[in-house]
GROMACS .gro file of C-alpha atoms in nm:
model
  192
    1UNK     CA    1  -3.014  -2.752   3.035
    2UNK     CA    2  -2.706  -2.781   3.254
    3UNK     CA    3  -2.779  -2.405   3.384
    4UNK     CA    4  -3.122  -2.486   3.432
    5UNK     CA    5  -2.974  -2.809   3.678
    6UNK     CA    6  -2.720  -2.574   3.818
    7UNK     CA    7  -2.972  -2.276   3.932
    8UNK     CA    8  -3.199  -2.542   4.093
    9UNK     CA    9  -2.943  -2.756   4.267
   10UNK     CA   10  -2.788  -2.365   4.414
   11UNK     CA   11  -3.140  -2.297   4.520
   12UNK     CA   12  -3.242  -2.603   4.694
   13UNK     CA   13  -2.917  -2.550   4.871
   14UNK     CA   14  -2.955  -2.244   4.997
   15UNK     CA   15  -3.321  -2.336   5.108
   16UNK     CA   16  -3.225  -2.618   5.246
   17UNK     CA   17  -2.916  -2.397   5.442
   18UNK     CA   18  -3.169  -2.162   5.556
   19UNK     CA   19  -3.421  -2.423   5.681
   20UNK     CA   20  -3.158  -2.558   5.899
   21UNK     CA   21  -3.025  -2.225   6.037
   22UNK     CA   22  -3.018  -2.317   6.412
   23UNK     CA   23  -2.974  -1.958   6.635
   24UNK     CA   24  -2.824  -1.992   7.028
   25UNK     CA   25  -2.820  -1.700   7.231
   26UNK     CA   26  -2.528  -1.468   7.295
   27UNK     CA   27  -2.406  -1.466   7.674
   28UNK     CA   28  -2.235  -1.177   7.638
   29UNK     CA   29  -2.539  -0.952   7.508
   30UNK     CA   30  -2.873  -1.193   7.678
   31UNK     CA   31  -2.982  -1.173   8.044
   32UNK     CA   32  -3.264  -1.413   8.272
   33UNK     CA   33  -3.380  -1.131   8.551
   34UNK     CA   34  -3.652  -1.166   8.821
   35UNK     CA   35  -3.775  -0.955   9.086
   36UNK     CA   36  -3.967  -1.048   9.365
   37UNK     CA   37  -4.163  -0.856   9.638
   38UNK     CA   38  -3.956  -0.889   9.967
   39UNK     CA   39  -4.140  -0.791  10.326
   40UNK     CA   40  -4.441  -0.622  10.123
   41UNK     CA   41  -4.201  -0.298  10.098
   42UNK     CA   42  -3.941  -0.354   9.883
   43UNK     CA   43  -3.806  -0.585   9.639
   44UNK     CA   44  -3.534  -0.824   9.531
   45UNK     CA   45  -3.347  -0.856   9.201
   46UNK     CA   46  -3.133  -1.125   9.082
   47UNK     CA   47  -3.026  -1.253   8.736
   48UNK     CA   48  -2.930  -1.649   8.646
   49UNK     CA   49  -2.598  -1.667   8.483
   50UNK     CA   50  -2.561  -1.959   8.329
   51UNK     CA   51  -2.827  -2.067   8.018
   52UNK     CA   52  -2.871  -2.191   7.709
   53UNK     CA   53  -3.072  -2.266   7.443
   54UNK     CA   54  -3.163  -2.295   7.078
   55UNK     CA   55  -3.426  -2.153   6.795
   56UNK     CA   56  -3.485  -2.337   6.486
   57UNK     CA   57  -3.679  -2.193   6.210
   58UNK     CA   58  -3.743  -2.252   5.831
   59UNK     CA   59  -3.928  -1.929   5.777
   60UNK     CA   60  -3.799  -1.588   5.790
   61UNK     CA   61  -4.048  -1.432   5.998
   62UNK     CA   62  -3.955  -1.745   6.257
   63UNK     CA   63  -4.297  -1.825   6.293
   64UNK     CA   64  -4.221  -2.206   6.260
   65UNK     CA   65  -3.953  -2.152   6.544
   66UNK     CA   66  -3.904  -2.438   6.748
   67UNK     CA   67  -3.787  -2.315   7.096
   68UNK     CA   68  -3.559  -2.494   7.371
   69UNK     CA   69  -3.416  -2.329   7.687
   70UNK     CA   70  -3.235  -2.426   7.927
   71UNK     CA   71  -3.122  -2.212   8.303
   72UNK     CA   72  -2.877  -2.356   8.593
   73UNK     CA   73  -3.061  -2.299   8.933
   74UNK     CA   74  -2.706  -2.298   9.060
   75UNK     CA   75  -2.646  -1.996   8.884
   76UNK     CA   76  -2.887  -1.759   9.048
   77UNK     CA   77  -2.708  -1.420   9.114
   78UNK     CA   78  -2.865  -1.190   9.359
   79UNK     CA   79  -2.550  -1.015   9.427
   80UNK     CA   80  -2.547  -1.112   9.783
   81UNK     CA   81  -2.355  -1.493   9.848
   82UNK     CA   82  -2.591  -1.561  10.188
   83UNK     CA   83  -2.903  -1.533  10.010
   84UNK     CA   84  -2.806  -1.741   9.680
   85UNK     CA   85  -2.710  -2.032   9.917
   86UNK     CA   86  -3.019  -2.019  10.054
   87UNK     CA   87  -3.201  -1.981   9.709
   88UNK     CA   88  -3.004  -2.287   9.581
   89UNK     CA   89  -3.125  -2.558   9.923
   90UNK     CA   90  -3.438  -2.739   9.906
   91UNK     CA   91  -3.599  -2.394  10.055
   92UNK     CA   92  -3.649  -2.271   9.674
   93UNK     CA   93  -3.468  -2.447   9.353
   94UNK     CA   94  -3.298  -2.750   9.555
   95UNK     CA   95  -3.027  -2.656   9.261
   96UNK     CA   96  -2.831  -3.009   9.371
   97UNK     CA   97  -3.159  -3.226   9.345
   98UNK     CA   98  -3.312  -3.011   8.988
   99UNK     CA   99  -2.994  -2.849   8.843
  100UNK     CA  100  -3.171  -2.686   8.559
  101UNK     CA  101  -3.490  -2.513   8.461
  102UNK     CA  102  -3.637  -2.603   8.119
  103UNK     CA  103  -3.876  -2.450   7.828
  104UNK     CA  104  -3.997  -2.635   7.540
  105UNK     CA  105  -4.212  -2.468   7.273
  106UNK     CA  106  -4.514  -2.596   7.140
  107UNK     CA  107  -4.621  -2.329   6.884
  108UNK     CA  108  -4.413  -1.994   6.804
  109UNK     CA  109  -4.727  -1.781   6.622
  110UNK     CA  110  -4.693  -1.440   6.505
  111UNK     CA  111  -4.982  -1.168   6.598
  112UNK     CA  112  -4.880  -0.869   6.372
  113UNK     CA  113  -4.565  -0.664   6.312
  114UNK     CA  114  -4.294  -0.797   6.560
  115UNK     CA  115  -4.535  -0.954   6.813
  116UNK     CA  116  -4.563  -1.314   6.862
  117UNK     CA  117  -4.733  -1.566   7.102
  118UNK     CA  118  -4.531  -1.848   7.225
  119UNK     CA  119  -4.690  -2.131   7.404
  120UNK     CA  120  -4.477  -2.422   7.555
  121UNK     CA  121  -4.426  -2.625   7.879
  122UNK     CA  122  -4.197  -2.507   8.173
  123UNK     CA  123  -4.066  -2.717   8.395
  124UNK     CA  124  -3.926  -2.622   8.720
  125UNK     CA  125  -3.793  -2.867   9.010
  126UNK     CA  126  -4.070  -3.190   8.962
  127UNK     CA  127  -4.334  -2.995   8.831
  128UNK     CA  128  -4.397  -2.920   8.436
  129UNK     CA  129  -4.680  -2.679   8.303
  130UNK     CA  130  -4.787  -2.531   7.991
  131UNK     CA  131  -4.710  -2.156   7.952
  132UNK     CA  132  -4.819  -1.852   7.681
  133UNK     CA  133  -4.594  -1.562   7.676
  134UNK     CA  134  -4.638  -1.248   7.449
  135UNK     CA  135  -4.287  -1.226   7.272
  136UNK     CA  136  -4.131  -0.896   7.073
  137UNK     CA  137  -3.928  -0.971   6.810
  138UNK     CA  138  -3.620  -0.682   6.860
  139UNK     CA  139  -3.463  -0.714   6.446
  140UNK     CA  140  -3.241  -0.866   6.264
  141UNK     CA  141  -2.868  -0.699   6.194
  142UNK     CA  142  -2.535  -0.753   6.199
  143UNK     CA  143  -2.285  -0.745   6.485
  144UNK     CA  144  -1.924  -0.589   6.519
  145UNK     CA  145  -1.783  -0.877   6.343
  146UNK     CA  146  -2.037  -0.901   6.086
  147UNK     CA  147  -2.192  -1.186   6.169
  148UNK     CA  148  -2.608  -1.168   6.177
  149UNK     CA  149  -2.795  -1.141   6.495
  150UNK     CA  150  -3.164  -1.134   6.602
  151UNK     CA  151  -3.322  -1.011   6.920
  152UNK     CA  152  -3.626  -1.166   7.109
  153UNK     CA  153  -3.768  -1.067   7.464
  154UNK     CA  154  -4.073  -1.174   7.703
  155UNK     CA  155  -4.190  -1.112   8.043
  156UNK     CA  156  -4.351  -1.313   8.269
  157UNK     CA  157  -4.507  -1.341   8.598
  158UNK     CA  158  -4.454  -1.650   8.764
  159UNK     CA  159  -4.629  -1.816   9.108
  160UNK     CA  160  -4.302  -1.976   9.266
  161UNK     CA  161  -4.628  -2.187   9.477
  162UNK     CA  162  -4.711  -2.384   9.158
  163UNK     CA  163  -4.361  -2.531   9.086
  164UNK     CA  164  -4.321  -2.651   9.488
  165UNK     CA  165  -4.101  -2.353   9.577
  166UNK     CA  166  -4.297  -2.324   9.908
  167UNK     CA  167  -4.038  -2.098  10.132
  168UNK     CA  168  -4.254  -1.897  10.356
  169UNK     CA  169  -4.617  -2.045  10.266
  170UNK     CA  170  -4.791  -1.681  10.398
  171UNK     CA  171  -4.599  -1.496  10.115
  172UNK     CA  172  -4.545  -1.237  10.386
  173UNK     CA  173  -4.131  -1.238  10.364
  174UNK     CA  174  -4.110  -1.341   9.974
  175UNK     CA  175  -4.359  -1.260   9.736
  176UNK     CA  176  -4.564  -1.525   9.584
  177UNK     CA  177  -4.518  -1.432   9.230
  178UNK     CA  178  -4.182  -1.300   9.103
  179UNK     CA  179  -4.210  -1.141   8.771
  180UNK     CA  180  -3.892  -1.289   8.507
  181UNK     CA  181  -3.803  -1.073   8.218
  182UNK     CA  182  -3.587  -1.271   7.931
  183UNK     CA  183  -3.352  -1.056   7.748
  184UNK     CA  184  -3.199  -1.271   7.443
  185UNK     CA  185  -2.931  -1.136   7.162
  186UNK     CA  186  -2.915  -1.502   6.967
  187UNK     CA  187  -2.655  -1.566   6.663
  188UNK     CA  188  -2.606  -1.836   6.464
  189UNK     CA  189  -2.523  -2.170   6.650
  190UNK     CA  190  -2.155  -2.299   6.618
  191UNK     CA  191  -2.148  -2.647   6.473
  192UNK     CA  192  -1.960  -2.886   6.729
   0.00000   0.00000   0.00000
């Protein structure tokens, strides 16, 4: 009878360790890139440096993930210092007025094989809308030091007009939409 106690109480454990199994993303292996039209001729690329987030999930396929992310405006990296001033005034992100971008899921549901749907609400500078991005799960494994990781990524194209980023109202210079591609190596989160 004791064994019987035992095995249950070691299950319910490890359940109960995997249903809390909280995942953050790796800064060293995940990336937040954009590209935007510039002059109707060429384009722009930049990257945000500084994010971060979490993924909670009970299930192994993740498909009861709940999903927060975080970026710093002032991070935005186009390589050239001019041009990220500018992207950081009241022209684009206002960075010092709305220092961060922010995601919250709603629903994480997987399609079939390592697709999923995520639907949430983005909110950039005062405004906050619901979004649905198509999301491919990249595999579970195990890193250099043995510890398991998991790769996500999702692309998106986004209408810098809907969340008050009104630089250049004709779209002529800068591109109305920028498309943002999310790149994100996540490992278990340290406890603090």
């Amino acid at each position: 009878m004791k064994k019987i106690f035992l095995f249950l109480a070691l299950t319910a454990m490890s359940f109960q360790l995997f249903a809390q199994k909280n995942w953050a993303p790796d800064p060293m292996h995940s990336f937040v890139t954009f590209t935007i039209k510039h002059m109707g001729i060429s384009f722009v690329t930049g990257k945000f440096d500084q994010f971060s987030g979490e993924l909670v999930a009970a299930k192994e396929d993740f498909s009861d993930a709940k999903i927060n992310f975080t970026v710093q405006t002032s991070s935005i990296n186009t390589g050239v210092d001019m041009r990220n001033n500018h992207l950081k005034t009241a022209d684009f992100f206002d960075a010092e007025k709305y220092p961060e971008m922010k995601f919250v899921s709603t629903s994480f549901k997987k399609k079939a094989g390592n697709q999923y749907t995520l639907t949430g609400k983005l909110t950039i500078k005062d405004v906050t809308k619901p979004v649905v991005l198509a999301v491919t799960y990249g595999g579970k494994t195990k890193n250099q030091m043995g510890n398991e990781v998991i790769g996500f990524q999702t692309e998106m194209k986004l209408n810098r007009f809907d969340y008050h980023i009104s630089y250049d109202p004709t779209g002529k210079a800068v591109a109305k939409e920028a498309d943002v591609k999310i790149y994100l190596e996540l490992q278990p989160k340290k406890k603090a």
